[in-house]
Coordinates of N, CA and C in Angstrom, one line a residue:
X930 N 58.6 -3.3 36.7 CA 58.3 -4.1 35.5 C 57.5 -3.2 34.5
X931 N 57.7 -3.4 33.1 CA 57.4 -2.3 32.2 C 56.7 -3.0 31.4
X932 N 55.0 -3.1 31.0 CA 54.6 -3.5 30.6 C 53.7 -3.4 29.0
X933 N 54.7 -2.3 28.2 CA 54.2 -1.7 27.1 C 53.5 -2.2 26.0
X934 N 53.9 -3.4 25.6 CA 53.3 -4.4 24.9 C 51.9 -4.8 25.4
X935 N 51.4 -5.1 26.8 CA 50.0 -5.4 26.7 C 48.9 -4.3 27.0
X936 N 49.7 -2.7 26.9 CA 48.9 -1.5 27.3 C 47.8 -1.3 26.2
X937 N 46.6 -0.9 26.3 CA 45.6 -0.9 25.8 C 45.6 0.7 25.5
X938 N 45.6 1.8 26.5 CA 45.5 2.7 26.9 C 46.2 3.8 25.8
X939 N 47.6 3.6 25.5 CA 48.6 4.6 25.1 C 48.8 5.6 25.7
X940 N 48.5 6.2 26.5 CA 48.3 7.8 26.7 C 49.7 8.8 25.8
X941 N 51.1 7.6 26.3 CA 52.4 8.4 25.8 C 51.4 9.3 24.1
X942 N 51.0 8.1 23.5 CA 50.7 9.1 22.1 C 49.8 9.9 21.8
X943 N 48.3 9.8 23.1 CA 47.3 10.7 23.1 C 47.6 12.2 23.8
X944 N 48.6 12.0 24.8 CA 48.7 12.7 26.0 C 47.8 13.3 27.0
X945 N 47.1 12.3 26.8 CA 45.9 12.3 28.4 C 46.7 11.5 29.0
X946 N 48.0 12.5 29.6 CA 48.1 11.6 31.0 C 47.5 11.7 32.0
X947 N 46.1 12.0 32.4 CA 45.5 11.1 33.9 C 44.9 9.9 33.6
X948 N 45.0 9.6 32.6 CA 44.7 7.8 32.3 C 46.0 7.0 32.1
X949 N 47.4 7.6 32.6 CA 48.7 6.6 32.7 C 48.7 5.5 33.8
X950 N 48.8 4.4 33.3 CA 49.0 3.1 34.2 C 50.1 3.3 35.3
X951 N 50.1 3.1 36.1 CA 50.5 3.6 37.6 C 52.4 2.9 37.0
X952 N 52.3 1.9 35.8 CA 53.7 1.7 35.9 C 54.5 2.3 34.6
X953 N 53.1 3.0 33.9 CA 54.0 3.9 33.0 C 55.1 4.4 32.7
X954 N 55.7 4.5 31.7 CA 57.9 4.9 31.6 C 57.0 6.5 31.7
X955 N 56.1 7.1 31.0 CA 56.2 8.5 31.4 C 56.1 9.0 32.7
X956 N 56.2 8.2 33.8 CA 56.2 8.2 34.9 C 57.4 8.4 35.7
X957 N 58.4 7.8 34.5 CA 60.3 7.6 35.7 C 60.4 9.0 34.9
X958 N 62.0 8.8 35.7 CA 62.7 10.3 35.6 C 63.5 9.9 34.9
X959 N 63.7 8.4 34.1 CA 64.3 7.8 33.1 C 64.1 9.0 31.6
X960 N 62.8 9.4 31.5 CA 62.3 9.9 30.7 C 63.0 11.4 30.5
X961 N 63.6 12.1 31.7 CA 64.2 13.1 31.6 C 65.7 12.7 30.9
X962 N 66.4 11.9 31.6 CA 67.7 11.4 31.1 C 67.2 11.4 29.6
X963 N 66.1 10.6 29.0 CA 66.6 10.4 27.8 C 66.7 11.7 27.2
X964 N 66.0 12.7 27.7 CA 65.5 14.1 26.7 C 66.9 14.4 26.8
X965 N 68.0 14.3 27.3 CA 69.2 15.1 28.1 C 70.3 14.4 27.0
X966 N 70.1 13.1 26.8 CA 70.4 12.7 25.9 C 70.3 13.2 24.4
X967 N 69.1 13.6 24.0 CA 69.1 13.6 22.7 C 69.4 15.3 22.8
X968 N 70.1 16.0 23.5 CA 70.9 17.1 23.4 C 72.2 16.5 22.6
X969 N 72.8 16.0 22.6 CA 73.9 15.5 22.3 C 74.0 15.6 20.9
X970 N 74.9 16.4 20.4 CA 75.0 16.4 19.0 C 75.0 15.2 17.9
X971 N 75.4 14.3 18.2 CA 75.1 13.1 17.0 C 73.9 12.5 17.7
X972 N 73.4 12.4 18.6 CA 72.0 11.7 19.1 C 71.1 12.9 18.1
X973 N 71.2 14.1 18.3 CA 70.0 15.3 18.0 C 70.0 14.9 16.5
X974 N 71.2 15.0 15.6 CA 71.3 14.7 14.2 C 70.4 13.9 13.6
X975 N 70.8 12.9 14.5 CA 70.0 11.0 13.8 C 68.5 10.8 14.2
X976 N 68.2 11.8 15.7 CA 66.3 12.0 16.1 C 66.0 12.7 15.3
X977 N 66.5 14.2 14.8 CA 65.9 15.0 14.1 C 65.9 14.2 12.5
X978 N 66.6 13.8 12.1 CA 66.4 13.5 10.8 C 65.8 12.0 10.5
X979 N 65.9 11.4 11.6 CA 64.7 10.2 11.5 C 63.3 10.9 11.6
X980 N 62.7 11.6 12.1 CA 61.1 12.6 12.3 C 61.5 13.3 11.2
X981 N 61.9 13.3 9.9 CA 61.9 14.4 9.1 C 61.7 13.4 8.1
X982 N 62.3 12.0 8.0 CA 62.4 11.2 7.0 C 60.7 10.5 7.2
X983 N 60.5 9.9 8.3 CA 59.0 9.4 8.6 C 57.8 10.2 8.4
X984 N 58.1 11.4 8.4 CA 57.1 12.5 8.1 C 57.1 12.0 6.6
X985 N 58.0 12.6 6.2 CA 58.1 13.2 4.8 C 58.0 11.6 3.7
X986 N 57.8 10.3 4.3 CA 57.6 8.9 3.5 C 56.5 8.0 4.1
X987 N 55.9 9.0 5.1 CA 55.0 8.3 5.8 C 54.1 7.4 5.1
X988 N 53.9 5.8 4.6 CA 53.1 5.2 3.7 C 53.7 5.6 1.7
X989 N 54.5 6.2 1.9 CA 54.8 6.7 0.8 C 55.8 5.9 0.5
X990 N 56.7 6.1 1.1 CA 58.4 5.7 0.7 C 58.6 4.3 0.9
X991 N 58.9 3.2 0.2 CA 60.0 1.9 0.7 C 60.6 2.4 1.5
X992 N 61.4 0.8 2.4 CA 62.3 1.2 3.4 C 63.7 1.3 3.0
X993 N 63.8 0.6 1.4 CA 65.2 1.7 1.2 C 65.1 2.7 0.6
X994 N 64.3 3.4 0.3 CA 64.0 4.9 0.4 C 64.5 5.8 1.1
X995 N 64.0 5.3 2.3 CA 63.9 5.8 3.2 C 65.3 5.9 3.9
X996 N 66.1 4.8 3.5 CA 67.5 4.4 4.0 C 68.6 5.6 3.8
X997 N 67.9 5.7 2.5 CA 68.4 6.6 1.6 C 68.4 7.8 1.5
X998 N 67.3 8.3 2.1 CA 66.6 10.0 2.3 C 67.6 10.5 3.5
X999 N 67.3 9.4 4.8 CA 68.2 9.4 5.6 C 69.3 9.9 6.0
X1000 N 70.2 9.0 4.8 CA 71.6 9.3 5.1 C 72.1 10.4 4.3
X1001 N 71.5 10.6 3.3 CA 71.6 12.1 2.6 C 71.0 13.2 3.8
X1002 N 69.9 13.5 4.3 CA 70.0 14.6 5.4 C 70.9 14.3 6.6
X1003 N 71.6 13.1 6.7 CA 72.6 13.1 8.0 C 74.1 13.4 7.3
X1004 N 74.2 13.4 6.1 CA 75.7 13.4 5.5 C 76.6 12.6 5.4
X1005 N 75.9 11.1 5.2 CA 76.4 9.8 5.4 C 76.9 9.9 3.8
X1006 N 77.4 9.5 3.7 CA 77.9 9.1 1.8 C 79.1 8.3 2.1
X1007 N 79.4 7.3 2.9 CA 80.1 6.4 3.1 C 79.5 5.0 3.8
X1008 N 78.7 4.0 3.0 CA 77.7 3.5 3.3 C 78.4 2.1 3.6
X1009 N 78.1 1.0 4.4 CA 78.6 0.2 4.7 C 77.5 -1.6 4.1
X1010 N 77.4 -2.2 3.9 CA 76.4 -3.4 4.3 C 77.2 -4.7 4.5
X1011 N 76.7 -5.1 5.9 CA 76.8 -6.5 6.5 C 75.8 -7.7 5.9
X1012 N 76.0 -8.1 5.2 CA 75.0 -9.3 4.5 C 75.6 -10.8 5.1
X1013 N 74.5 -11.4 4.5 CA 74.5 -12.7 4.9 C 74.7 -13.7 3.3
X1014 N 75.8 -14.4 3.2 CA 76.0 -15.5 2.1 C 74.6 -15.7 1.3
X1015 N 73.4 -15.7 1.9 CA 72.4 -16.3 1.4 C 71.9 -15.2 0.6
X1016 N 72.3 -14.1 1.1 CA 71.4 -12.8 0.2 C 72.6 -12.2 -0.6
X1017 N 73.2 -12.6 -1.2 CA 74.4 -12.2 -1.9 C 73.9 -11.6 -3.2
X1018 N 72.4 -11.7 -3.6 CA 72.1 -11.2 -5.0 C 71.6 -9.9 -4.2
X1019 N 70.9 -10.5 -3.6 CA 70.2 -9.4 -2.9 C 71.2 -7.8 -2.5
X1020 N 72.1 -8.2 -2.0 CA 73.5 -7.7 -1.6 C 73.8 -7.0 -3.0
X1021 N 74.3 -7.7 -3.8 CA 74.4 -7.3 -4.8 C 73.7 -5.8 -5.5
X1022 N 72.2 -6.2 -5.3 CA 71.4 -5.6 -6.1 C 71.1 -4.0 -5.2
X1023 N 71.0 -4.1 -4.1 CA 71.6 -3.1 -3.0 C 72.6 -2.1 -2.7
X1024 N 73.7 -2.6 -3.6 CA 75.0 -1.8 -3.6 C 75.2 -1.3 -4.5
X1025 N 74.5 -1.7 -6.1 CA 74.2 -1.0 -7.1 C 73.4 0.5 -7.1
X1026 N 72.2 0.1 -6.3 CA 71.6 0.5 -6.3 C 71.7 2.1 -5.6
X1027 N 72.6 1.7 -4.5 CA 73.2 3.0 -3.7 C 74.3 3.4 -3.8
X1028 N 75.0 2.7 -5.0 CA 76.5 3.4 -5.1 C 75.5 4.3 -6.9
X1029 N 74.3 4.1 -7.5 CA 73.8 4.8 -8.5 C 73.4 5.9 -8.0
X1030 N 72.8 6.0 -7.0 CA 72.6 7.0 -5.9 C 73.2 8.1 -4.9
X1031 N 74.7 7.9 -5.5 CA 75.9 8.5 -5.4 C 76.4 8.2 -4.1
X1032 N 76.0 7.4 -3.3 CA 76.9 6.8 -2.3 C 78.2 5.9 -2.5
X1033 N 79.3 6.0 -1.6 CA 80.7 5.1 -1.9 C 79.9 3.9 -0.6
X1034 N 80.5 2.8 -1.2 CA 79.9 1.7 -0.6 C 80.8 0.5 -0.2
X1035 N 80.9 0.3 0.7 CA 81.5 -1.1 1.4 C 80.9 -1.9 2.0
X1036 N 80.8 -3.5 1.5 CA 80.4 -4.5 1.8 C 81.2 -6.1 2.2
X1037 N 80.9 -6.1 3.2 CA 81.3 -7.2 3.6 C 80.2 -8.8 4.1
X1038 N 80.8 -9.8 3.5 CA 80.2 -10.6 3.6 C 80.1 -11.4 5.3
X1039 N 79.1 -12.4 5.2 CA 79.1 -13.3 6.6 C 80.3 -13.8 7.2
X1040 N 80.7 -14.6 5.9 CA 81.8 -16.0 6.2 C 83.5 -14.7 6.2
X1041 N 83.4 -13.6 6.1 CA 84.5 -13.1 5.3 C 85.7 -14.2 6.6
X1042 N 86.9 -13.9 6.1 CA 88.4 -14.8 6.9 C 88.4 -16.3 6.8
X1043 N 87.0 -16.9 6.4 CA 86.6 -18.4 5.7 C 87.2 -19.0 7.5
X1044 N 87.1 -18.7 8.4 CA 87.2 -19.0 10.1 C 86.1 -20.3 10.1
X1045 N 87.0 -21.3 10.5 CA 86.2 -22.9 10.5 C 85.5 -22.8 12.0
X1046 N 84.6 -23.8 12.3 CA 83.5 -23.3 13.4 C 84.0 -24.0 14.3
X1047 N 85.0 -24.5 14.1 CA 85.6 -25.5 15.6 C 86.1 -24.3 16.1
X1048 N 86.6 -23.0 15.8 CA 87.6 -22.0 16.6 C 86.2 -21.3 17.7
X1049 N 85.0 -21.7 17.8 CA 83.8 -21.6 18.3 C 83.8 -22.7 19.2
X1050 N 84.0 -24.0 19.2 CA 83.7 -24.9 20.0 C 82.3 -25.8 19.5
X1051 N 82.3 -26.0 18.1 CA 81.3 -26.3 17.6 C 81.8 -27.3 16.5
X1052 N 81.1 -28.5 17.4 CA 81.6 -29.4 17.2 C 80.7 -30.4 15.5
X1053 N 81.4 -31.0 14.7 CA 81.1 -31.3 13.3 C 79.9 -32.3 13.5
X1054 N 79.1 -32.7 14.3 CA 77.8 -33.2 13.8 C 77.4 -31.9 14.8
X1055 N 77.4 -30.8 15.0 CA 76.5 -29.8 15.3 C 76.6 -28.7 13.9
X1056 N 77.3 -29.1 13.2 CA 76.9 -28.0 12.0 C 76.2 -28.0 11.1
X1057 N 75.5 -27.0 10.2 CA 74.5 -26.9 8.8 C 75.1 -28.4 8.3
X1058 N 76.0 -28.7 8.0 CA 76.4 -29.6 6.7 C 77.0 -30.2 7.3
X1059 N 76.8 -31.5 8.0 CA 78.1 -32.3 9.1 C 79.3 -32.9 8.0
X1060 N 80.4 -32.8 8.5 CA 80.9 -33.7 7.0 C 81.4 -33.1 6.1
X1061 N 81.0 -31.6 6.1 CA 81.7 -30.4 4.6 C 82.6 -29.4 5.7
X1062 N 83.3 -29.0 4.2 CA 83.8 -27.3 4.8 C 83.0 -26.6 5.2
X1063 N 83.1 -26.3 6.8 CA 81.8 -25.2 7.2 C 82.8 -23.9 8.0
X1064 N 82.6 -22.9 6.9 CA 83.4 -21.7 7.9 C 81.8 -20.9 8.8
X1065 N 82.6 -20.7 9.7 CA 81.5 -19.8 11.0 C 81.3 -18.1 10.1
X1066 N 80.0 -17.7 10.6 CA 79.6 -16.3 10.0 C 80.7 -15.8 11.0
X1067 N 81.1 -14.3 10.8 CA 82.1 -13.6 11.5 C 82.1 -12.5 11.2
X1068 N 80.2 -11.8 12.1 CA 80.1 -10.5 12.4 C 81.0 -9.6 12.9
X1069 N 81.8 -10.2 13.6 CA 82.7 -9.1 14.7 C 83.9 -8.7 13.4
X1070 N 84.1 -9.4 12.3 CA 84.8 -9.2 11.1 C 84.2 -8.3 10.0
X1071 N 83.2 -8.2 10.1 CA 82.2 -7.7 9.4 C 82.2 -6.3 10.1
X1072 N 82.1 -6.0 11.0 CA 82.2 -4.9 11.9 C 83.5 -3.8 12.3
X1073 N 84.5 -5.0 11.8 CA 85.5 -4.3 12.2 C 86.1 -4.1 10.7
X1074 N 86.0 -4.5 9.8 CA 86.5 -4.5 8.7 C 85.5 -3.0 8.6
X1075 N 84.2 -3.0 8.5 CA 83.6 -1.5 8.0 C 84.4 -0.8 8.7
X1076 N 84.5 -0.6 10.2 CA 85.3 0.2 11.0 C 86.9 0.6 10.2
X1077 N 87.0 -0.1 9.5 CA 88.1 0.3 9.2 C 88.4 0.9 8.0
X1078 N 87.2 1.0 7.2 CA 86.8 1.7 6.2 C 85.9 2.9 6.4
X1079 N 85.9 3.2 7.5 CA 85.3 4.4 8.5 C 83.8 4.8 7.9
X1080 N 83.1 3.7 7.4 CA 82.0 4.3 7.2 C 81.3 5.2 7.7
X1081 N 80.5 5.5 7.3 CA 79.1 6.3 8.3 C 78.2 6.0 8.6
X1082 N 77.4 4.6 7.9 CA 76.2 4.3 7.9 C 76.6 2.8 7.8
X1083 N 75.7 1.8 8.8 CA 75.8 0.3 8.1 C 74.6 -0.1 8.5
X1084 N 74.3 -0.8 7.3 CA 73.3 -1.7 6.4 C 72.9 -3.0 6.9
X1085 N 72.4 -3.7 7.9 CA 72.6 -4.9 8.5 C 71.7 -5.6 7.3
X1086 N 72.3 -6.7 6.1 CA 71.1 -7.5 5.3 C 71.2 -8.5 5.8
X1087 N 69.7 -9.4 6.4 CA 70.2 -10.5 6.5 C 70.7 -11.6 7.8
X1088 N 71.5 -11.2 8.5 CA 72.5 -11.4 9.6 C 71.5 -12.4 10.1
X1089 N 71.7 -13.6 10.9 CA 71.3 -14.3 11.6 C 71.2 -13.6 12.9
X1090 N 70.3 -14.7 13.8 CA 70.2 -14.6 14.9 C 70.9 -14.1 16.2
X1091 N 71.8 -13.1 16.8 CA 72.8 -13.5 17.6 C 74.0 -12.8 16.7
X1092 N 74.2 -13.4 15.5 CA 75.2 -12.8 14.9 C 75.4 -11.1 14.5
X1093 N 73.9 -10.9 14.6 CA 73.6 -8.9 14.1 C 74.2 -8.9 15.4
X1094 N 73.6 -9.3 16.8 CA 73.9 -8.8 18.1 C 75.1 -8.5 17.9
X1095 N 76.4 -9.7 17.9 CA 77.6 -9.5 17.4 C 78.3 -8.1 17.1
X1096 N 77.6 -7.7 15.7 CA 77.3 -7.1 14.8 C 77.6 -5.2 15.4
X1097 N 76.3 -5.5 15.8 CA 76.1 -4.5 16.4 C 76.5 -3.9 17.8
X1098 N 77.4 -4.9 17.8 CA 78.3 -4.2 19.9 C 79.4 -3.4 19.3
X1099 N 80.1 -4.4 17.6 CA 81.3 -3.5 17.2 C 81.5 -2.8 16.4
X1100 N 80.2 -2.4 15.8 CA 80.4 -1.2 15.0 C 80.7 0.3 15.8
X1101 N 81.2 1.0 14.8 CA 81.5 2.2 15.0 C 80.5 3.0 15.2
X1102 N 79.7 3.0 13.6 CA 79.0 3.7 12.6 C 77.9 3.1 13.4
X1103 N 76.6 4.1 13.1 CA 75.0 3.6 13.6 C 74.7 2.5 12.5
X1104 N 73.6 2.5 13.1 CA 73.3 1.3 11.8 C 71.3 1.0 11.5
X1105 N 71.2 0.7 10.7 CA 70.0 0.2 10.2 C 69.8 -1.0 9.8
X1106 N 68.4 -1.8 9.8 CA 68.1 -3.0 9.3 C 67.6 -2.8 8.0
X1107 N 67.6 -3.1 6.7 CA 67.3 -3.4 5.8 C 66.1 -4.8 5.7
X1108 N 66.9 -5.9 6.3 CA 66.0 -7.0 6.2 C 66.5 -8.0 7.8
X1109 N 65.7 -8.5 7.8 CA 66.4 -9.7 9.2 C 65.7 -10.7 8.3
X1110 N 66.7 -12.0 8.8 CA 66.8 -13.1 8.1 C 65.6 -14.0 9.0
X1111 N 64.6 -14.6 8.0 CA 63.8 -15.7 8.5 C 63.0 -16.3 7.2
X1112 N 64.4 -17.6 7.1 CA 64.4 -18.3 5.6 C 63.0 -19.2 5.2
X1113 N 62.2 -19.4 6.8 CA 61.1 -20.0 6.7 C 60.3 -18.8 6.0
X1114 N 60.2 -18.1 6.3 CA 59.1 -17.2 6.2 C 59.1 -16.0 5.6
X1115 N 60.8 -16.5 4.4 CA 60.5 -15.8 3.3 C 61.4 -14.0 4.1
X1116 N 61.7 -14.2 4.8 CA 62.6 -13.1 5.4 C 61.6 -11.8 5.5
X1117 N 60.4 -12.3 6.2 CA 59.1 -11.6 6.8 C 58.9 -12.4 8.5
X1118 N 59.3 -12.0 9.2 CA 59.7 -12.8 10.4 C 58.2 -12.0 11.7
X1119 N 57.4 -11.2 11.0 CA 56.5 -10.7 11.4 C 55.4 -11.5 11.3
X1120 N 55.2 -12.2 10.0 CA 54.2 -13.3 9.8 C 54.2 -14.0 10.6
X1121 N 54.8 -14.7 11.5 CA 54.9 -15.3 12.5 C 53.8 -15.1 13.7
X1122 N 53.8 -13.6 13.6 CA 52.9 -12.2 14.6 C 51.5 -12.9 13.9
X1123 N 51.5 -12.6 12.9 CA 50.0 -12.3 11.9 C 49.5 -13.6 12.0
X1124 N 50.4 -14.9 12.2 CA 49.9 -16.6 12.4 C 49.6 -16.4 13.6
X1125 N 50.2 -16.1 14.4 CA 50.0 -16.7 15.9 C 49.1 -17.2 16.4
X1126 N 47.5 -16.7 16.0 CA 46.4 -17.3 16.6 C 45.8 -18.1 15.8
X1127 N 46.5 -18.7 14.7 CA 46.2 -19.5 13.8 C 47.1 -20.8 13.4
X1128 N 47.5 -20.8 12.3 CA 48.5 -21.7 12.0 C 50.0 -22.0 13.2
X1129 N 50.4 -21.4 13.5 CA 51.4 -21.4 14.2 C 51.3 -21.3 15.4
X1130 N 50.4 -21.3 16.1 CA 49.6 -21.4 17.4 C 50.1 -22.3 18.2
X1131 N 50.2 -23.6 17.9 CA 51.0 -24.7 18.6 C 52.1 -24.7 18.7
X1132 N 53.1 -24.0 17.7 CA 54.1 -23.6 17.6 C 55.1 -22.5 18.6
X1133 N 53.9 -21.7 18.7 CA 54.3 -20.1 19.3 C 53.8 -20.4 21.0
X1134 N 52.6 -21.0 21.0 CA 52.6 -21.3 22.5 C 52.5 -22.7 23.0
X1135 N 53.4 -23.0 23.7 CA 53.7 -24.2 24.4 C 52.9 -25.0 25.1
X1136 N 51.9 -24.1 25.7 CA 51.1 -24.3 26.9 C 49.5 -24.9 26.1
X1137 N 49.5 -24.9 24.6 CA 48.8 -25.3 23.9 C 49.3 -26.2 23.7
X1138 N 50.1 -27.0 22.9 CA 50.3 -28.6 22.4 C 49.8 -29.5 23.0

C-alpha cells in the first residue's frame, strides 16, 4: 500500500533517503523499470522536454503557454482538441489562438455522430433533459476521428467525468489537459481541495453530516 498523499517527510525531493518510510516507491525495483522506461525514444522526448518547458515557465508561463512551448520542442504541429459542447467559445477561442501560433489544428466536438443515449442503455427519465433530443457525448469518436487525422498532440477541453477516461484509452497521440470540467465550480475543480475544511466539509466527508 502506497501512501504518498499523507507523507509528511518527502525525502524523494530532498534526498535524504535514511528518513524513507519503510513503504516508500523509492524503495521498489518498480523505480528501476520506470528509469528503463524513459530510455525509450518517445518516452525520453516528452520527459526531457516537459523538464525544459517547467524550468524555463516555472510561475512565469500560463498553462497554454506552456502547451505551446511544448509542442514546439517535441515537433508536434499537428494539434488535436477534444472539447466539450459547453466550452465551444472557449474551444473556439483556443484554436485561433494555436492555429495563429502556426499550429494545423483539429477539433472535434463531444456530441460529434449526434449518437442518442438509449444506444448506452440510458434510459429517458435518466437524462440531462428527460423528454428532448439528448445525443450521448462520444469520446471514443472524438479519439478516433483525431486518430485519423494523425495528430500529434491532443488537447482534452473540458471532457466530463469518465468520458476523458474514454478519451484517453483511444487516442493515439499523447495528450494534455487544458481544463477539466467542473460547472459548479467554475471549471476549478481544485476549490473543492481549498473548501474542504470549510464550506464543503459536509459535503466531502460523510462521516460528518
Amino acid at each position: 500500500m502506497y501512501t504518498c498523499a499523507q507523507c509528511s517527510i518527502h525525502a524523494c525531493r530532498s534526498g535524504e533517503t535514511e528518513k524513507l518510510p519503510k513503504n516508500c516507491p523509492c524503495r521498489s525495483n518498480i523505480v528501476e523499470k520506470s528509469k528503463e522506461l524513459y530510455k525509450e525514444e518517445e518516452n525520453l522526448k516528452l520527459a526531457h522536454n516537459a523538464a525544459l518547458v517547467e524550468a524555463e515557465g516555472y510561475c512565469k508561463k500560463t498553462r497554454l503557454e506552456e502547451i505551446m512551448d511544448f509542442a514546439r520542442k517535441c515537433n508536434f504541429k499537428n494539434l488535436g482538441i477534444a472539447f466539450c459542447i459547453g466550452l465551444s467559445n472557449e474551444a473556439k477561442i483556443l484554436a485561433k489562438i494555436l492555429i495563429e501560433n502556426g499550429f494545423t489544428v483539429n477539433s472535434i466536438v463531444c456530441k460529434n455522430g449526434s449518437i442518442l443515449k438509449e444506444h448506452i442503455n440510458i434510459k429517458n427519465d435518466e437524462q440531462v433533459r428527460p423528454g428532448t433530443y439528448e445525443p450521448m457525448c462520444n469520446p471514443i469518436g472524438q479519439a478516433l476521428f483525431l486518430n485519423e487525422a494523425k495528430t500529434d498532440f491532443n488537447i482534452l477541453l473540458g471532457l466530463c467525468v469518465g468520458h476523458d477516461s474514454l478519451f484517453i484509452k483511444y487516442s493515439k497521440a499523447p495528450i494534455t489537459v487544458l481544463a477539466a470540467k467542473d460547472r459548479v465550480l467554475g471549471h476549478n475543480p481544485l476549490a473543492a481541495l481549498y473548501t474542504a475544511e470549510g464550506y464543503y466539509k459536509k459535503k466531502l466527508y460523510p462521516k460528518d453530516k
